[in-house]
mmCIF file of C-alpha atoms in Angstrom:
data_model
loop_
_atom_site.group_PDB
_atom_site.id
_atom_site.type_symbol
_atom_site.label_atom_id
_atom_site.label_comp_id
_atom_site.label_asym_id
_atom_site.label_seq_id
_atom_site.Cartn_x
_atom_site.Cartn_y
_atom_site.Cartn_z
ATOM 1 C CA THR A 1 84.588 116.641 41.452
ATOM 2 C CA ASN A 2 81.551 118.658 42.444
ATOM 3 C CA PHE A 3 78.009 117.338 42.648
ATOM 4 C CA CYS A 4 74.748 119.268 42.403
ATOM 5 C CA ILE A 5 71.091 118.351 42.106
ATOM 6 C CA GLY A 6 69.827 118.511 38.585
ATOM 7 C CA ASN A 7 66.250 119.385 39.541
ATOM 8 C CA THR A 8 64.214 119.932 42.678
ATOM 9 C CA GLN A 9 61.681 117.157 42.236
ATOM 10 C CA SER A 10 60.927 114.748 45.061
ATOM 11 C CA LEU A 11 63.219 111.802 45.760
ATOM 12 C CA ASN A 12 60.166 109.555 46.065
ATOM 13 C CA PRO A 13 60.586 106.658 43.610
ATOM 14 C CA SER A 14 56.896 106.845 42.761
ATOM 15 C CA SER A 15 57.228 110.335 41.317
ATOM 16 C CA ALA A 16 56.792 110.681 37.603
ATOM 17 C CA THR A 17 60.329 111.820 36.870
ATOM 18 C CA ALA A 18 63.376 110.315 38.573
ATOM 19 C CA THR A 19 65.735 112.706 40.300
ATOM 20 C CA LYS A 20 68.923 113.402 38.359
ATOM 21 C CA TYR A 21 72.315 114.457 39.706
ATOM 22 C CA ARG A 22 74.879 116.366 37.717
ATOM 23 C CA ARG A 23 78.631 115.926 37.903
ATOM 24 C CA MET A 24 80.412 119.091 36.845
ATOM 25 C CA GLY A 25 83.486 118.267 34.792
ATOM 26 C CA PRO A 26 85.872 120.914 33.465
ATOM 27 C CA GLU A 27 86.085 119.336 30.015
ATOM 28 C CA GLU A 28 83.107 117.030 29.591
ATOM 29 C CA GLY A 29 80.482 119.526 30.703
ATOM 30 C CA ASP A 30 77.451 118.412 32.665
ATOM 31 C CA GLU A 31 76.868 114.676 33.011
ATOM 32 C CA GLU A 32 73.698 113.449 34.631
ATOM 33 C CA LEU A 33 73.916 110.633 37.200
ATOM 34 C CA ASP A 34 70.917 108.331 37.380
ATOM 35 C CA GLU A 35 69.742 106.653 40.568
ATOM 36 C CA GLU A 36 71.652 103.440 39.811
ATOM 37 C CA GLU A 37 75.012 105.187 39.658
ATOM 38 C CA TRP A 38 74.152 107.213 42.740
ATOM 39 C CA ALA A 39 73.328 103.958 44.577
ATOM 40 C CA LEU A 40 76.699 102.540 43.557
ATOM 41 C CA ARG A 41 78.436 105.578 44.986
ATOM 42 C CA ALA A 42 76.430 105.257 48.216
ATOM 43 C CA GLU A 43 77.391 101.589 48.432
ATOM 44 C CA ALA A 44 81.067 102.480 47.968
ATOM 45 C CA GLN A 45 80.779 104.968 50.813
ATOM 46 C CA SER A 46 79.141 102.305 52.987
ATOM 47 C CA ILE A 47 81.981 99.885 52.236
ATOM 48 C CA ARG A 48 84.498 102.547 53.191
ATOM 49 C CA ARG A 49 82.693 103.161 56.469
ATOM 50 C CA LYS A 50 82.633 99.448 57.355
ATOM 51 C CA LYS A 51 86.302 99.099 56.442
ATOM 52 C CA GLY A 52 87.144 102.031 58.711
ATOM 53 C CA GLU A 53 85.102 100.532 61.558
ATOM 54 C CA ARG A 54 86.926 97.208 61.252
ATOM 55 C CA TYR A 55 90.275 98.987 61.221
ATOM 56 C CA VAL A 56 89.441 101.011 64.345
ATOM 57 C CA PHE A 57 88.187 97.866 66.094
ATOM 58 C CA THR A 58 91.460 96.095 65.260
ATOM 59 C CA CYS A 59 93.483 98.995 66.663
ATOM 60 C CA ALA A 60 91.392 99.081 69.846
ATOM 61 C CA LEU A 61 91.680 95.315 70.252
ATOM 62 C CA PHE A 62 95.471 95.378 69.989
ATOM 63 C CA ALA A 63 95.646 98.247 72.479
ATOM 64 C CA SER A 64 93.415 96.304 74.876
ATOM 65 C CA LEU A 65 95.984 93.502 75.074
ATOM 66 C CA ASN A 66 97.634 95.571 77.815
ATOM 67 C CA ALA A 67 94.569 94.917 79.975
ATOM 68 C CA ILE A 68 95.006 91.173 79.400
ATOM 69 C CA LEU A 69 98.617 91.509 80.548
ATOM 70 C CA LEU A 70 97.597 93.185 83.807
ATOM 71 C CA ARG A 71 94.891 90.754 84.835
ATOM 72 C CA TYR A 72 96.612 87.635 83.474
ATOM 73 C CA ASP A 73 99.404 88.332 85.937
ATOM 74 C CA VAL A 74 96.839 88.757 88.708
ATOM 75 C CA GLY A 75 95.017 85.530 87.848
ATOM 76 C CA VAL A 76 98.072 83.376 87.221
ATOM 77 C CA MET A 77 99.817 84.411 90.433
ATOM 78 C CA SER A 78 96.889 83.079 92.482
ATOM 79 C CA GLY A 79 97.786 79.546 91.393
ATOM 80 C CA ALA A 80 101.496 79.934 90.754
ATOM 81 C CA ILE A 81 102.094 81.068 94.337
ATOM 82 C CA ILE A 82 101.141 77.553 95.535
ATOM 83 C CA TYR A 83 104.052 76.011 93.657
ATOM 84 C CA ILE A 84 106.448 78.932 94.203
ATOM 85 C CA GLN A 85 106.088 78.406 97.937
ATOM 86 C CA LYS A 86 106.852 74.694 97.566
ATOM 87 C CA ASP A 87 109.782 75.196 95.176
ATOM 88 C CA LEU A 88 111.531 78.252 96.650
ATOM 89 C CA HIS A 89 110.370 77.641 100.250
ATOM 90 C CA ILE A 90 109.293 81.231 100.810
ATOM 91 C CA THR A 91 107.527 82.411 103.960
ATOM 92 C CA GLU A 92 103.931 83.593 104.184
ATOM 93 C CA PHE A 93 105.126 87.197 104.521
ATOM 94 C CA GLN A 94 107.195 86.844 101.332
ATOM 95 C CA GLN A 95 104.125 85.470 99.548
ATOM 96 C CA GLU A 96 102.152 88.551 100.564
ATOM 97 C CA ILE A 97 104.914 90.890 99.351
ATOM 98 C CA LEU A 98 105.203 89.013 96.043
ATOM 99 C CA VAL A 99 101.465 89.142 95.419
ATOM 100 C CA GLY A 100 100.765 92.677 96.637
ATOM 101 C CA CYS A 101 103.726 94.572 95.191
ATOM 102 C CA LEU A 102 102.307 94.484 91.646
ATOM 103 C CA SER A 103 99.524 96.960 92.427
ATOM 104 C CA VAL A 104 101.948 99.457 93.992
ATOM 105 C CA VAL A 105 104.536 99.208 91.224
ATOM 106 C CA SER A 106 101.975 99.387 88.412
ATOM 107 C CA LEU A 107 100.654 102.583 90.020
ATOM 108 C CA VAL A 108 104.147 104.056 89.776
ATOM 109 C CA GLY A 109 104.315 102.976 86.138
ATOM 110 C CA SER A 110 100.944 104.584 85.417
ATOM 111 C CA LEU A 111 101.937 107.893 87.001
ATOM 112 C CA SER A 112 105.194 108.046 85.053
ATOM 113 C CA GLY A 113 103.506 106.897 81.850
ATOM 114 C CA GLY A 114 101.707 110.226 81.348
ATOM 115 C CA ARG A 115 104.833 112.185 80.526
ATOM 116 C CA THR A 116 106.232 109.299 78.520
ATOM 117 C CA PHE A 117 103.338 108.989 76.066
ATOM 118 C CA ASP A 118 103.270 112.764 75.645
ATOM 119 C CA ALA A 119 106.973 112.660 74.775
ATOM 120 C CA ILE A 120 107.275 109.630 72.463
ATOM 121 C CA GLY A 121 103.663 109.005 71.480
ATOM 122 C CA ARG A 122 100.912 106.615 72.489
ATOM 123 C CA LYS A 123 101.917 103.764 70.211
ATOM 124 C CA TRP A 124 105.567 103.588 71.214
ATOM 125 C CA THR A 125 104.737 103.905 74.901
ATOM 126 C CA MET A 126 102.714 100.705 74.531
ATOM 127 C CA GLY A 127 105.772 99.157 72.894
ATOM 128 C CA LEU A 128 108.031 100.338 75.714
ATOM 129 C CA GLY A 129 105.659 98.868 78.280
ATOM 130 C CA ALA A 130 105.637 95.547 76.407
ATOM 131 C CA VAL A 131 109.462 95.405 76.360
ATOM 132 C CA VAL A 132 109.707 96.176 80.093
ATOM 133 C CA PHE A 133 107.068 93.543 80.882
ATOM 134 C CA GLN A 134 108.783 90.919 78.709
ATOM 135 C CA THR A 135 112.047 91.565 80.545
ATOM 136 C CA GLY A 136 110.347 91.165 83.925
ATOM 137 C CA ALA A 137 108.479 88.012 82.828
ATOM 138 C CA ALA A 138 111.699 86.433 81.534
ATOM 139 C CA ILE A 139 113.467 87.141 84.842
ATOM 140 C CA MET A 140 110.571 85.622 86.801
ATOM 141 C CA THR A 141 110.527 82.542 84.596
ATOM 142 C CA PHE A 142 114.178 81.694 85.276
ATOM 143 C CA ALA A 143 114.385 83.089 88.832
ATOM 144 C CA PRO A 144 116.532 80.877 91.080
ATOM 145 C CA SER A 145 115.581 82.695 94.283
ATOM 146 C CA PHE A 146 112.968 84.933 95.866
ATOM 147 C CA THR A 147 115.141 88.039 95.399
ATOM 148 C CA VAL A 148 115.470 87.537 91.638
ATOM 149 C CA LEU A 149 111.769 86.712 91.423
ATOM 150 C CA MET A 150 110.941 90.023 93.112
ATOM 151 C CA ILE A 151 113.154 91.958 90.656
ATOM 152 C CA GLY A 152 111.263 90.432 87.740
ATOM 153 C CA ARG A 153 107.936 91.117 89.433
ATOM 154 C CA LEU A 154 108.800 94.788 89.922
ATOM 155 C CA LEU A 155 109.832 95.207 86.270
ATOM 156 C CA ALA A 156 106.660 93.470 85.101
ATOM 157 C CA GLY A 157 104.592 95.819 87.270
ATOM 158 C CA VAL A 158 106.189 98.901 85.714
ATOM 159 C CA GLY A 159 105.490 97.563 82.224
ATOM 160 C CA ILE A 160 101.876 96.804 83.103
ATOM 161 C CA GLY A 161 101.417 100.313 84.516
ATOM 162 C CA PHE A 162 102.820 101.876 81.356
ATOM 163 C CA GLY A 163 100.599 99.840 79.061
ATOM 164 C CA GLY A 164 97.439 100.093 81.136
ATOM 165 C CA MET A 165 97.701 103.887 81.302
ATOM 166 C CA VAL A 166 98.205 104.493 77.606
ATOM 167 C CA SER A 167 95.819 101.929 76.120
ATOM 168 C CA ALA A 168 92.644 103.639 77.373
ATOM 169 C CA VAL A 169 93.878 107.026 76.120
ATOM 170 C CA TYR A 170 94.830 105.597 72.730
ATOM 171 C CA ILE A 171 91.447 103.907 72.218
ATOM 172 C CA ALA A 172 89.542 107.080 73.125
ATOM 173 C CA GLU A 173 91.639 109.165 70.700
ATOM 174 C CA ILE A 174 91.491 106.746 67.769
ATOM 175 C CA SER A 175 87.756 105.974 68.007
ATOM 176 C CA PRO A 176 85.018 107.948 66.239
ATOM 177 C CA ALA A 177 82.367 109.443 68.503
ATOM 178 C CA SER A 178 79.695 106.992 67.297
ATOM 179 C CA ALA A 179 81.703 103.942 68.463
ATOM 180 C CA ARG A 180 83.751 105.392 71.301
ATOM 181 C CA GLY A 181 81.582 104.016 74.086
ATOM 182 C CA THR A 182 81.694 100.466 72.764
ATOM 183 C CA LEU A 183 85.398 100.483 71.958
ATOM 184 C CA THR A 184 86.470 101.955 75.284
ATOM 185 C CA SER A 185 84.704 99.025 76.982
ATOM 186 C CA LEU A 186 87.079 96.558 75.311
ATOM 187 C CA PRO A 187 89.764 96.902 78.036
ATOM 188 C CA GLU A 188 87.187 95.942 80.668
ATOM 189 C CA ILE A 189 86.346 92.789 78.714
ATOM 190 C CA CYS A 190 90.056 92.028 78.320
ATOM 191 C CA ILE A 191 90.651 92.534 82.058
ATOM 192 C CA ASN A 192 88.253 89.705 82.890
ATOM 193 C CA LEU A 193 89.493 87.630 79.971
ATOM 194 C CA GLY A 194 93.032 88.015 81.326
ATOM 195 C CA ILE A 195 91.957 86.702 84.742
ATOM 196 C CA LEU A 196 90.246 83.746 83.080
ATOM 197 C CA LEU A 197 93.332 82.958 80.970
ATOM 198 C CA GLY A 198 95.487 83.130 84.105
ATOM 199 C CA TYR A 199 93.240 80.623 85.859
ATOM 200 C CA VAL A 200 93.198 78.338 82.802
ATOM 201 C CA SER A 201 96.990 78.499 82.597
ATOM 202 C CA ASN A 202 97.251 77.486 86.254
ATOM 203 C CA TYR A 203 95.040 74.458 85.700
ATOM 204 C CA ALA A 204 96.670 73.461 82.403
ATOM 205 C CA PHE A 205 100.235 73.367 83.763
ATOM 206 C CA SER A 206 99.513 72.215 87.313
ATOM 207 C CA GLY A 207 100.296 68.601 86.393
ATOM 208 C CA LEU A 208 103.974 69.360 85.700
ATOM 209 C CA SER A 209 106.714 69.191 88.306
ATOM 210 C CA GLU A 210 106.732 71.852 91.028
ATOM 211 C CA HIS A 211 110.052 73.219 89.782
ATOM 212 C CA ILE A 212 108.750 73.775 86.224
ATOM 213 C CA ASN A 213 104.989 74.427 86.286
ATOM 214 C CA TRP A 214 104.949 77.866 87.949
ATOM 215 C CA ARG A 215 107.732 79.073 85.636
ATOM 216 C CA ILE A 216 105.699 78.143 82.555
ATOM 217 C CA MET A 217 102.589 79.744 84.072
ATOM 218 C CA LEU A 218 104.424 83.062 84.445
ATOM 219 C CA GLY A 219 106.310 82.727 81.139
ATOM 220 C CA VAL A 220 103.127 82.326 79.090
ATOM 221 C CA GLY A 221 102.263 85.905 80.064
ATOM 222 C CA VAL A 222 104.881 87.076 77.577
ATOM 223 C CA LEU A 223 102.663 86.084 74.625
ATOM 224 C CA PRO A 224 100.243 89.074 74.786
ATOM 225 C CA SER A 225 103.182 91.476 74.928
ATOM 226 C CA VAL A 226 104.680 89.777 71.854
ATOM 227 C CA PHE A 227 101.409 90.419 69.997
ATOM 228 C CA ILE A 228 101.574 94.048 71.132
ATOM 229 C CA GLY A 229 105.074 94.259 69.632
ATOM 230 C CA PHE A 230 103.784 92.990 66.283
ATOM 231 C CA ALA A 231 100.798 95.336 66.505
ATOM 232 C CA LEU A 232 103.110 98.359 66.550
ATOM 233 C CA PHE A 233 103.754 97.752 62.856
ATOM 234 C CA VAL A 234 100.005 97.592 62.106
ATOM 235 C CA ILE A 235 98.261 100.231 64.195
ATOM 236 C CA PRO A 236 98.762 103.959 63.539
ATOM 237 C CA GLU A 237 99.812 106.652 65.955
ATOM 238 C CA SER A 238 97.083 108.632 67.694
ATOM 239 C CA PRO A 239 95.928 111.486 65.415
ATOM 240 C CA ARG A 240 95.553 113.728 68.462
ATOM 241 C CA TRP A 241 99.204 113.254 69.428
ATOM 242 C CA LEU A 242 100.286 113.841 65.828
ATOM 243 C CA MET A 243 98.367 117.122 65.785
ATOM 244 C CA MET A 244 99.949 118.137 69.089
ATOM 245 C CA GLU A 245 103.335 117.519 67.477
ATOM 246 C CA LYS A 246 102.386 119.654 64.410
ATOM 247 C CA ARG A 247 102.423 116.571 62.150
ATOM 248 C CA VAL A 248 99.185 117.504 60.423
ATOM 249 C CA PRO A 249 99.634 115.493 57.161
ATOM 250 C CA GLU A 250 100.227 112.297 59.150
ATOM 251 C CA ALA A 251 97.205 112.995 61.361
ATOM 252 C CA ARG A 252 95.072 113.570 58.262
ATOM 253 C CA ALA A 253 96.294 110.281 56.741
ATOM 254 C CA VAL A 254 95.318 108.369 59.895
ATOM 255 C CA LEU A 255 91.891 109.978 60.031
ATOM 256 C CA LEU A 256 91.281 109.145 56.363
ATOM 257 C CA GLN A 257 91.714 105.471 57.272
ATOM 258 C CA ILE A 258 89.193 105.549 60.116
ATOM 259 C CA SER A 259 86.643 108.131 58.943
ATOM 260 C CA GLU A 260 83.649 107.810 56.670
ATOM 261 C CA SER A 261 84.305 110.873 54.527
ATOM 262 C CA GLU A 262 86.701 113.749 54.030
ATOM 263 C CA ALA A 263 84.163 116.058 55.651
ATOM 264 C CA GLU A 264 84.361 113.985 58.843
ATOM 265 C CA VAL A 265 88.161 114.136 58.657
ATOM 266 C CA GLU A 266 88.114 117.915 58.531
ATOM 267 C CA GLU A 267 85.607 118.061 61.377
ATOM 268 C CA ARG A 268 87.754 115.860 63.627
ATOM 269 C CA LEU A 269 90.890 117.795 62.745
ATOM 270 C CA ALA A 270 89.130 121.008 63.745
ATOM 271 C CA GLU A 271 88.016 119.464 67.062
ATOM 272 C CA ILE A 272 91.547 118.288 67.852
ATOM 273 C CA GLU A 273 93.005 121.671 66.934
ATOM 274 C CA GLU A 274 90.469 123.440 69.129
ATOM 275 C CA ALA A 275 91.236 121.140 72.068
ATOM 276 C CA ALA A 276 94.965 121.666 71.545
ATOM 277 C CA GLY A 277 94.428 125.434 71.592
ATOM 278 C CA ILE A 278 92.529 125.200 74.881
ATOM 279 C CA LEU A 279 95.326 123.086 76.346
ATOM 280 C CA LYS A 280 97.953 125.623 75.302
ATOM 281 C CA SER A 281 95.968 128.470 76.807
ATOM 282 C CA MET A 282 95.728 126.552 80.063
ATOM 283 C CA LYS A 283 99.474 126.009 80.050
ATOM 284 C CA SER A 284 100.062 129.679 79.322
ATOM 285 C CA GLU A 285 98.014 130.515 82.384
ATOM 286 C CA GLU A 286 100.189 128.075 84.351
ATOM 287 C CA LYS A 287 97.149 126.281 85.710
ATOM 288 C CA ALA A 288 98.476 122.809 86.457
ATOM 289 C CA VAL A 289 96.261 119.756 86.520
ATOM 290 C CA TRP A 290 97.309 118.857 90.056
ATOM 291 C CA ARG A 291 96.386 122.350 91.270
ATOM 292 C CA GLU A 292 92.943 121.903 89.758
ATOM 293 C CA LEU A 293 92.564 118.562 91.543
ATOM 294 C CA LEU A 294 93.753 119.858 94.905
ATOM 295 C CA ASN A 295 91.612 122.999 94.750
ATOM 296 C CA PRO A 296 88.729 122.016 92.458
ATOM 297 C CA SER A 297 85.713 124.010 91.450
ATOM 298 C CA PRO A 298 82.343 122.783 92.798
ATOM 299 C CA ALA A 299 81.533 120.955 89.558
ATOM 300 C CA VAL A 300 84.919 119.211 89.446
ATOM 301 C CA ARG A 301 84.647 118.396 93.160
ATOM 302 C CA ARG A 302 81.357 116.566 92.598
ATOM 303 C CA MET A 303 82.891 114.581 89.739
ATOM 304 C CA LEU A 304 85.895 113.697 91.890
ATOM 305 C CA TYR A 305 83.696 112.535 94.758
ATOM 306 C CA ALA A 306 81.611 110.366 92.443
ATOM 307 C CA GLY A 307 84.445 108.881 90.365
ATOM 308 C CA CYS A 308 87.004 108.361 93.127
ATOM 309 C CA GLY A 309 84.368 107.257 95.621
ATOM 310 C CA ILE A 310 82.980 104.512 93.396
ATOM 311 C CA GLN A 311 86.476 103.246 92.604
ATOM 312 C CA MET A 312 87.609 103.406 96.227
ATOM 313 C CA PHE A 313 84.658 101.497 97.648
ATOM 314 C CA GLN A 314 84.836 98.964 94.832
ATOM 315 C CA GLN A 315 88.447 98.171 95.773
ATOM 316 C CA ILE A 316 87.784 98.267 99.534
ATOM 317 C CA THR A 317 85.360 95.369 99.076
ATOM 318 C CA GLY A 318 88.436 93.231 98.416
ATOM 319 C CA ILE A 319 87.686 91.961 94.924
ATOM 320 C CA ASP A 320 91.382 91.881 93.984
ATOM 321 C CA ALA A 321 92.240 89.992 97.171
ATOM 322 C CA THR A 322 89.502 87.491 96.310
ATOM 323 C CA VAL A 323 91.018 86.991 92.861
ATOM 324 C CA TYR A 324 94.563 86.625 94.250
ATOM 325 C CA TYR A 325 93.603 84.205 96.995
ATOM 326 C CA SER A 326 90.804 82.212 95.326
ATOM 327 C CA PRO A 327 92.666 78.893 95.778
ATOM 328 C CA ALA A 328 93.208 79.628 99.483
ATOM 329 C CA ILE A 329 89.521 80.479 99.920
ATOM 330 C CA PHE A 330 88.406 77.265 98.214
ATOM 331 C CA LYS A 331 90.920 75.292 100.260
ATOM 332 C CA ASP A 332 89.427 76.680 103.473
ATOM 333 C CA ALA A 333 86.011 75.722 102.099
ATOM 334 C CA GLY A 334 87.031 72.060 102.025
ATOM 335 C CA ILE A 335 88.715 71.431 98.631
ATOM 336 C CA LYS A 336 92.076 69.742 99.194
ATOM 337 C CA SER A 337 93.552 68.741 95.812
ATOM 338 C CA ASP A 338 95.633 71.442 94.074
ATOM 339 C CA GLN A 339 94.146 70.617 90.663
ATOM 340 C CA GLU A 340 90.599 70.757 92.044
ATOM 341 C CA LEU A 341 91.379 74.129 93.616
ATOM 342 C CA LEU A 342 92.619 75.505 90.289
ATOM 343 C CA ALA A 343 89.633 74.028 88.437
ATOM 344 C CA ALA A 344 87.330 75.892 90.833
ATOM 345 C CA THR A 345 89.140 79.156 90.101
ATOM 346 C CA VAL A 346 88.598 78.577 86.359
ATOM 347 C CA ALA A 347 84.860 78.484 87.071
ATOM 348 C CA VAL A 348 85.189 81.813 88.911
ATOM 349 C CA GLY A 349 87.040 83.389 85.989
ATOM 350 C CA PHE A 350 84.494 82.094 83.487
ATOM 351 C CA THR A 351 81.620 83.498 85.549
ATOM 352 C CA LYS A 352 83.316 86.912 85.779
ATOM 353 C CA THR A 353 83.827 87.028 82.028
ATOM 354 C CA VAL A 354 80.234 86.053 81.255
ATOM 355 C CA PHE A 355 78.741 88.649 83.577
ATOM 356 C CA ILE A 356 80.960 91.470 82.364
ATOM 357 C CA LEU A 357 79.506 90.799 78.907
ATOM 358 C CA VAL A 358 76.019 90.959 80.417
ATOM 359 C CA ALA A 359 76.871 94.263 82.123
ATOM 360 C CA ILE A 360 78.207 95.775 78.893
ATOM 361 C CA PHE A 361 74.997 94.759 77.141
ATOM 362 C CA LEU A 362 72.826 96.281 79.876
ATOM 363 C CA ILE A 363 74.767 99.471 80.473
ATOM 364 C CA ASP A 364 73.323 101.195 77.405
ATOM 365 C CA LYS A 365 69.894 99.592 77.824
ATOM 366 C CA VAL A 366 69.323 100.190 81.539
ATOM 367 C CA GLY A 367 71.748 102.995 82.286
ATOM 368 C CA ARG A 368 75.058 103.446 84.097
ATOM 369 C CA LYS A 369 73.665 104.292 87.517
ATOM 370 C CA GLN A 370 71.059 101.522 87.591
ATOM 371 C CA THR A 371 73.591 98.902 86.462
ATOM 372 C CA SER A 372 76.065 100.037 89.117
ATOM 373 C CA LEU A 373 73.428 99.958 91.882
ATOM 374 C CA CYS A 374 72.340 96.467 90.826
ATOM 375 C CA GLN A 375 75.963 95.318 90.930
ATOM 376 C CA HIS A 376 76.521 96.636 94.445
ATOM 377 C CA HIS A 377 73.272 95.127 95.777
ATOM 378 C CA TRP A 378 74.246 91.704 94.466
ATOM 379 C CA HIS A 379 77.771 92.153 95.814
ATOM 380 C CA ASP A 380 76.465 92.896 99.317
ATOM 381 C CA TYR A 381 74.359 89.736 99.212
ATOM 382 C CA LEU A 382 77.110 87.506 97.826
ATOM 383 C CA PHE A 383 79.684 88.953 100.234
ATOM 384 C CA ILE A 384 77.667 87.492 103.117
ATOM 385 C CA SER A 385 76.791 84.231 101.341
ATOM 386 C CA PRO A 386 80.217 82.512 101.622
ATOM 387 C CA ARG A 387 80.110 82.698 105.418
ATOM 388 C CA ASN A 388 76.604 81.214 105.394
ATOM 389 C CA CYS A 389 77.854 78.414 103.142
ATOM 390 C CA THR A 390 80.528 77.518 105.705
ATOM 391 C CA TYR A 391 77.897 76.900 108.355
ATOM 392 C CA ILE A 392 75.871 74.780 105.917
ATOM 393 C CA ALA A 393 78.967 72.717 105.105
ATOM 394 C CA GLU A 394 79.700 72.211 108.796
ATOM 395 C CA ALA A 395 76.119 71.158 109.547
ATOM 396 C CA CYS A 396 75.739 68.787 106.592
ATOM 397 C CA HIS A 397 79.199 67.244 106.293
ATOM 398 C CA GLY A 398 80.931 67.968 109.561
ATOM 399 C CA VAL A 399 83.635 69.967 107.764
ATOM 400 C CA ASP A 400 85.342 72.555 109.972
ATOM 401 C CA VAL A 401 85.844 75.557 107.658
ATOM 402 C CA SER A 402 84.970 78.404 109.998
ATOM 403 C CA GLY A 403 88.592 79.248 110.632
ATOM 404 C CA GLY A 404 89.028 80.242 107.025
ATOM 405 C CA TRP A 405 86.552 83.100 107.449
ATOM 406 C CA ASP A 406 87.391 84.130 110.990
#
């Protein structure tokens, strides 16, 4: 059905004659649409847009569950390691290997995930990662020894790497440009939520026997991956991947669900096709991505310095080590009871979650650079504060906690 303006008078409601719209029908001739019917059509379009936004948000939320998986495992291990040491009688060196191996193995999973989600698709790579993680979590839950526990930990790390790699790509490809910034921030929220849930799980199950509690703490981590498995039957495949696989009708069907109008669908299809053409031309020139990274142009070199530098210095500060060893830090600060230690870590996780929400609110108001600089200034101050607190504790209460920081 085609629409055209019946006259060229102003759309101002105060004008003498209301604007009319004509619908051209092949049999009925010209039918004028008054403002009321036009408003109904505009309302229907608005409903379609809101429905599409809710659908995209649901897809992004399910994909972000992978971030919960990653950081739940980080948070829960900080408390579970207390009871693993007591139950399996592992050495301090074995504790360090058990805690630290996840980052290395998940990196391997992330690097291998790129080819996987190009081969089988974004959605099913998330499913594969969930299955691998569930297998590793089940092995850890019933592990009778340190060796079996390590096997489960390694499998869980591979699954986390797979899921963490693909979720960010999937969200960026499924989101419309107007909401892409907000939706791609969901994994960051879920990362901190995962840490908080890990801390809460530690505290909730700490009252059970030492042989059971740490197994339940690790086993609960299977739940997000189960939700990811169910989500595979709800969320669509990435339209970009479908276009790369020449499955244009399926890509169009997905875009119709998440776009406001057919015109937007055609525009996004054209953008994807153009990007795919550029990618093919790059492949035909045999210009590999790794070659570009190893011998970058000046513009790419500046981006690499900025992006990799910020990430490197952020990790060098030891934030992950602080999360892993929060109970040990609080114990050195004078807290003795295991339950009190885990309750203190819950407060840390809650604070992290609250302030990541504050940062997401400010990042569009204040700017990326200013928010990052503010974060690092506060981090420098708070990095020094714990050592000052130890001296205050020693002076006021006679508690010897200096060894924990030296």
